[in-house]
Amino acid sequence: LAGPEFLPGSYIIRVSEKNKGEFNFNSPGLLLSLSLKKQETHAPRINRFLISRENKQYIIEKGNFKFDMLTDLVEHYSGRCNKSNIVLTFSVKREASAIRWDFPETSIKKEELLGEGQFGKVHKGVLKHYLEPEPVALKSPKNMTREEFLK
């Protein structure tokens, strides 16, 4: 969504990390993640919202409307006169939303160490890219053999 080819109003709905591996859209407590590119004062920005499924209905966090079907929720927020700050205009397909993960070193600022584990270290970082600096976790693996890694 960060690329210039995606206009404000472009969006992606995915299963939230909390529900990774659970693809039953009827399960109670299901959380979906809505990423939406919005036009802010100076530049576009990616906003994220949670969509939850409660009592057999979908609702966007802090929203006032509940929907029986996810498609009804999308249709409602696709209307230009929905009076909310959420306007969905173009659903980005999964392939089109693939993030390019190789960035030039000059676009990444490495900050303090957040933690260290069996496989490596995690640092706080900042990625400077299309829209605005974005906080990231930088993971660096330890030097180990394939056998050590697979243990």
PDB file of C-alpha atoms in Angstrom:
ATOM      1  CA  LEU A   1       0.000   0.000   0.000  1.00  0.00           C
ATOM      2  CA  ALA A   2       2.912   2.334   0.544  1.00  0.00           C
ATOM      3  CA  GLY A   3       3.840   2.482  -3.135  1.00  0.00           C
ATOM      4  CA  PRO A   4       2.773   5.366  -5.355  1.00  0.00           C
ATOM      5  CA  GLU A   5       0.733   2.973  -7.526  1.00  0.00           C
ATOM      6  CA  PHE A   6      -1.832   2.673  -4.705  1.00  0.00           C
ATOM      7  CA  LEU A   7      -4.066   5.728  -4.344  1.00  0.00           C
ATOM      8  CA  PRO A   8      -5.711   6.888  -1.107  1.00  0.00           C
ATOM      9  CA  GLY A   9      -8.692   4.640  -0.436  1.00  0.00           C
ATOM     10  CA  SER A  10      -6.762   1.484  -1.364  1.00  0.00           C
ATOM     11  CA  TYR A  11      -7.143  -1.176   1.307  1.00  0.00           C
ATOM     12  CA  ILE A  12      -6.292  -4.732   2.337  1.00  0.00           C
ATOM     13  CA  ILE A  13      -8.214  -6.917   4.799  1.00  0.00           C
ATOM     14  CA  ARG A  14      -6.297  -9.834   6.311  1.00  0.00           C
ATOM     15  CA  VAL A  15      -6.600 -12.248   9.192  1.00  0.00           C
ATOM     16  CA  SER A  16      -4.993 -10.619  12.233  1.00  0.00           C
ATOM     17  CA  GLU A  17      -1.750 -12.057  13.606  1.00  0.00           C
ATOM     18  CA  LYS A  18      -3.765 -13.173  16.661  1.00  0.00           C
ATOM     19  CA  ASN A  19      -5.834 -15.476  14.441  1.00  0.00           C
ATOM     20  CA  LYS A  20      -3.035 -16.638  12.121  1.00  0.00           C
ATOM     21  CA  GLY A  21      -3.972 -20.049  10.770  1.00  0.00           C
ATOM     22  CA  GLU A  22      -7.666 -19.673  11.643  1.00  0.00           C
ATOM     23  CA  PHE A  23      -9.570 -18.982   8.449  1.00  0.00           C
ATOM     24  CA  ASN A  24     -13.107 -19.610   9.686  1.00  0.00           C
ATOM     25  CA  PHE A  25     -14.787 -16.235   9.260  1.00  0.00           C
ATOM     26  CA  ASN A  26     -17.685 -17.378  11.432  1.00  0.00           C
ATOM     27  CA  SER A  27     -15.646 -18.074  14.561  1.00  0.00           C
ATOM     28  CA  PRO A  28     -16.461 -15.836  17.550  1.00  0.00           C
ATOM     29  CA  GLY A  29     -13.647 -13.526  18.591  1.00  0.00           C
ATOM     30  CA  LEU A  30     -12.144 -13.482  15.090  1.00  0.00           C
ATOM     31  CA  LEU A  31      -9.970 -10.427  14.485  1.00  0.00           C
ATOM     32  CA  LEU A  32      -9.241  -9.066  11.030  1.00  0.00           C
ATOM     33  CA  SER A  33      -6.807  -6.299  10.182  1.00  0.00           C
ATOM     34  CA  LEU A  34      -7.804  -3.506   7.791  1.00  0.00           C
ATOM     35  CA  SER A  35      -4.927  -1.496   6.295  1.00  0.00           C
ATOM     36  CA  LEU A  36      -6.137   1.639   4.534  1.00  0.00           C
ATOM     37  CA  LYS A  37      -4.164   4.262   2.629  1.00  0.00           C
ATOM     38  CA  LYS A  38      -5.570   7.681   3.551  1.00  0.00           C
ATOM     39  CA  GLN A  39      -4.680  11.152   2.335  1.00  0.00           C
ATOM     40  CA  GLU A  40      -3.403  13.199   5.259  1.00  0.00           C
ATOM     41  CA  THR A  41      -2.576  16.908   5.204  1.00  0.00           C
ATOM     42  CA  HIS A  42       0.868  16.617   3.613  1.00  0.00           C
ATOM     43  CA  ALA A  43       1.141  13.046   2.351  1.00  0.00           C
ATOM     44  CA  PRO A  44      -0.680   9.724   2.232  1.00  0.00           C
ATOM     45  CA  ARG A  45      -0.510   7.536   5.345  1.00  0.00           C
ATOM     46  CA  ILE A  46      -1.330   3.886   6.078  1.00  0.00           C
ATOM     47  CA  ASN A  47      -3.888   3.548   8.871  1.00  0.00           C
ATOM     48  CA  ARG A  48      -4.706   0.242  10.514  1.00  0.00           C
ATOM     49  CA  PHE A  49      -8.029  -0.757  12.029  1.00  0.00           C
ATOM     50  CA  LEU A  50      -9.243  -3.949  13.680  1.00  0.00           C
ATOM     51  CA  ILE A  51     -12.415  -5.643  12.522  1.00  0.00           C
ATOM     52  CA  SER A  52     -13.860  -7.988  15.116  1.00  0.00           C
ATOM     53  CA  ARG A  53     -16.584 -10.613  14.934  1.00  0.00           C
ATOM     54  CA  GLU A  54     -18.853 -10.492  17.965  1.00  0.00           C
ATOM     55  CA  ASN A  55     -22.304 -12.034  18.337  1.00  0.00           C
ATOM     56  CA  LYS A  56     -22.191 -13.181  14.698  1.00  0.00           C
ATOM     57  CA  GLN A  57     -21.601  -9.612  13.459  1.00  0.00           C
ATOM     58  CA  TYR A  58     -18.594  -7.697  12.127  1.00  0.00           C
ATOM     59  CA  ILE A  59     -17.661  -4.277  13.516  1.00  0.00           C
ATOM     60  CA  ILE A  60     -14.715  -1.931  12.902  1.00  0.00           C
ATOM     61  CA  GLU A  61     -13.018  -0.804  16.106  1.00  0.00           C
ATOM     62  CA  LYS A  62     -14.710   2.317  17.495  1.00  0.00           C
ATOM     63  CA  GLY A  63     -17.400   1.930  14.835  1.00  0.00           C
ATOM     64  CA  ASN A  64     -21.121   2.332  15.394  1.00  0.00           C
ATOM     65  CA  PHE A  65     -22.350  -0.088  12.752  1.00  0.00           C
ATOM     66  CA  LYS A  66     -22.547  -3.889  12.869  1.00  0.00           C
ATOM     67  CA  PHE A  67     -22.830  -6.128   9.825  1.00  0.00           C
ATOM     68  CA  ASP A  68     -23.870  -9.747   9.334  1.00  0.00           C
ATOM     69  CA  MET A  69     -21.475 -10.197   6.412  1.00  0.00           C
ATOM     70  CA  LEU A  70     -17.973  -8.831   5.848  1.00  0.00           C
ATOM     71  CA  THR A  71     -19.039  -7.807   2.339  1.00  0.00           C
ATOM     72  CA  ASP A  72     -21.790  -5.640   3.879  1.00  0.00           C
ATOM     73  CA  LEU A  73     -19.195  -3.861   6.035  1.00  0.00           C
ATOM     74  CA  VAL A  74     -16.994  -3.206   2.987  1.00  0.00           C
ATOM     75  CA  GLU A  75     -19.973  -2.005   0.951  1.00  0.00           C
ATOM     76  CA  HIS A  76     -21.017   0.402   3.719  1.00  0.00           C
ATOM     77  CA  TYR A  77     -17.538   1.936   4.045  1.00  0.00           C
ATOM     78  CA  SER A  78     -17.184   2.099   0.257  1.00  0.00           C
ATOM     79  CA  GLY A  79     -19.986   4.677   0.140  1.00  0.00           C
ATOM     80  CA  ARG A  80     -18.614   8.177  -0.247  1.00  0.00           C
ATOM     81  CA  CYS A  81     -21.203   9.621   2.114  1.00  0.00           C
ATOM     82  CA  ASN A  82     -20.664   7.275   5.066  1.00  0.00           C
ATOM     83  CA  LYS A  83     -19.679  10.213   7.340  1.00  0.00           C
ATOM     84  CA  SER A  84     -16.731   8.317   8.834  1.00  0.00           C
ATOM     85  CA  ASN A  85     -13.050   8.858   8.221  1.00  0.00           C
ATOM     86  CA  ILE A  86     -12.922   5.391   6.627  1.00  0.00           C
ATOM     87  CA  VAL A  87     -13.569   5.346   2.886  1.00  0.00           C
ATOM     88  CA  LEU A  88     -12.698   2.136   1.033  1.00  0.00           C
ATOM     89  CA  THR A  89     -12.331   2.548  -2.725  1.00  0.00           C
ATOM     90  CA  PHE A  90      -9.961  -0.108  -4.091  1.00  0.00           C
ATOM     91  CA  SER A  91      -9.318  -3.590  -2.709  1.00  0.00           C
ATOM     92  CA  VAL A  92      -5.689  -4.530  -3.253  1.00  0.00           C
ATOM     93  CA  LYS A  93      -5.152  -8.163  -4.201  1.00  0.00           C
ATOM     94  CA  ARG A  94      -2.740 -10.177  -2.087  1.00  0.00           C
ATOM     95  CA  GLU A  95      -0.127 -10.490  -4.874  1.00  0.00           C
ATOM     96  CA  ALA A  96      -0.216  -6.752  -5.548  1.00  0.00           C
ATOM     97  CA  SER A  97       0.344  -5.985  -1.897  1.00  0.00           C
ATOM     98  CA  ALA A  98       3.512  -8.040  -1.598  1.00  0.00           C
ATOM     99  CA  ILE A  99       6.076  -5.946   0.197  1.00  0.00           C
ATOM    100  CA  ARG A 100       9.543  -5.616  -1.211  1.00  0.00           C
ATOM    101  CA  TRP A 101      11.737  -6.705   1.706  1.00  0.00           C
ATOM    102  CA  ASP A 102      15.162  -5.796   0.376  1.00  0.00           C
ATOM    103  CA  PHE A 103      15.862  -2.164   1.166  1.00  0.00           C
ATOM    104  CA  PRO A 104      19.118  -0.253   0.688  1.00  0.00           C
ATOM    105  CA  GLU A 105      21.095  -0.019   3.932  1.00  0.00           C
ATOM    106  CA  THR A 106      20.864   3.770   3.756  1.00  0.00           C
ATOM    107  CA  SER A 107      17.067   3.593   4.224  1.00  0.00           C
ATOM    108  CA  ILE A 108      17.296   1.697   7.540  1.00  0.00           C
ATOM    109  CA  LYS A 109      18.403   3.224  10.836  1.00  0.00           C
ATOM    110  CA  LYS A 110      19.380   0.664  13.483  1.00  0.00           C
ATOM    111  CA  GLU A 111      18.616   1.688  17.070  1.00  0.00           C
ATOM    112  CA  GLU A 112      18.801   0.020  20.499  1.00  0.00           C
ATOM    113  CA  LEU A 113      18.826  -3.720  21.146  1.00  0.00           C
ATOM    114  CA  LEU A 114      15.353  -4.977  22.104  1.00  0.00           C
ATOM    115  CA  GLY A 115      16.205  -8.569  22.841  1.00  0.00           C
ATOM    116  CA  GLU A 116      18.344 -11.578  22.172  1.00  0.00           C
ATOM    117  CA  GLY A 117      17.259 -15.164  21.765  1.00  0.00           C
ATOM    118  CA  GLN A 118      18.391 -18.593  20.696  1.00  0.00           C
ATOM    119  CA  PHE A 119      18.544 -17.654  17.016  1.00  0.00           C
ATOM    120  CA  GLY A 120      19.756 -14.060  17.063  1.00  0.00           C
ATOM    121  CA  LYS A 121      19.202 -10.449  18.093  1.00  0.00           C
ATOM    122  CA  VAL A 122      16.325  -8.008  17.571  1.00  0.00           C
ATOM    123  CA  HIS A 123      16.970  -4.267  17.338  1.00  0.00           C
ATOM    124  CA  LYS A 124      14.545  -1.390  17.155  1.00  0.00           C
ATOM    125  CA  GLY A 125      14.846   0.371  13.830  1.00  0.00           C
ATOM    126  CA  VAL A 126      13.354   2.985  11.540  1.00  0.00           C
ATOM    127  CA  LEU A 127      12.664   2.381   7.851  1.00  0.00           C
ATOM    128  CA  LYS A 128      12.694   5.526   5.725  1.00  0.00           C
ATOM    129  CA  HIS A 129      10.607   4.825   2.637  1.00  0.00           C
ATOM    130  CA  TYR A 130       7.787   6.189   0.440  1.00  0.00           C
ATOM    131  CA  LEU A 131       5.554   7.961   2.922  1.00  0.00           C
ATOM    132  CA  GLU A 132       7.077   8.547   6.321  1.00  0.00           C
ATOM    133  CA  PRO A 133       9.542   6.846   8.656  1.00  0.00           C
ATOM    134  CA  GLU A 134       8.108   3.571   9.923  1.00  0.00           C
ATOM    135  CA  PRO A 135       9.201   1.766  13.106  1.00  0.00           C
ATOM    136  CA  VAL A 136      10.468  -1.747  12.393  1.00  0.00           C
ATOM    137  CA  ALA A 137      12.092  -4.671  14.167  1.00  0.00           C
ATOM    138  CA  LEU A 138      15.460  -5.640  12.713  1.00  0.00           C
ATOM    139  CA  LYS A 139      16.234  -9.322  13.209  1.00  0.00           C
ATOM    140  CA  SER A 140      19.774 -10.577  12.725  1.00  0.00           C
ATOM    141  CA  PRO A 141      20.480 -14.302  12.968  1.00  0.00           C
ATOM    142  CA  LYS A 142      23.394 -15.763  14.915  1.00  0.00           C
ATOM    143  CA  ASN A 143      26.178 -17.442  12.984  1.00  0.00           C
ATOM    144  CA  MET A 144      25.363 -21.141  13.182  1.00  0.00           C
ATOM    145  CA  THR A 145      25.463 -24.210  11.045  1.00  0.00           C
ATOM    146  CA  ARG A 146      22.375 -25.605   9.363  1.00  0.00           C
ATOM    147  CA  GLU A 147      22.341 -28.493  11.861  1.00  0.00           C
ATOM    148  CA  GLU A 148      22.501 -26.122  14.856  1.00  0.00           C
ATOM    149  CA  PHE A 149      19.638 -24.096  13.425  1.00  0.00           C
ATOM    150  CA  LEU A 150      17.457 -27.180  12.838  1.00  0.00           C
ATOM    151  CA  LYS A 151      17.901 -28.524  16.409  1.00  0.00           C
TER     152      LYS A 151
END
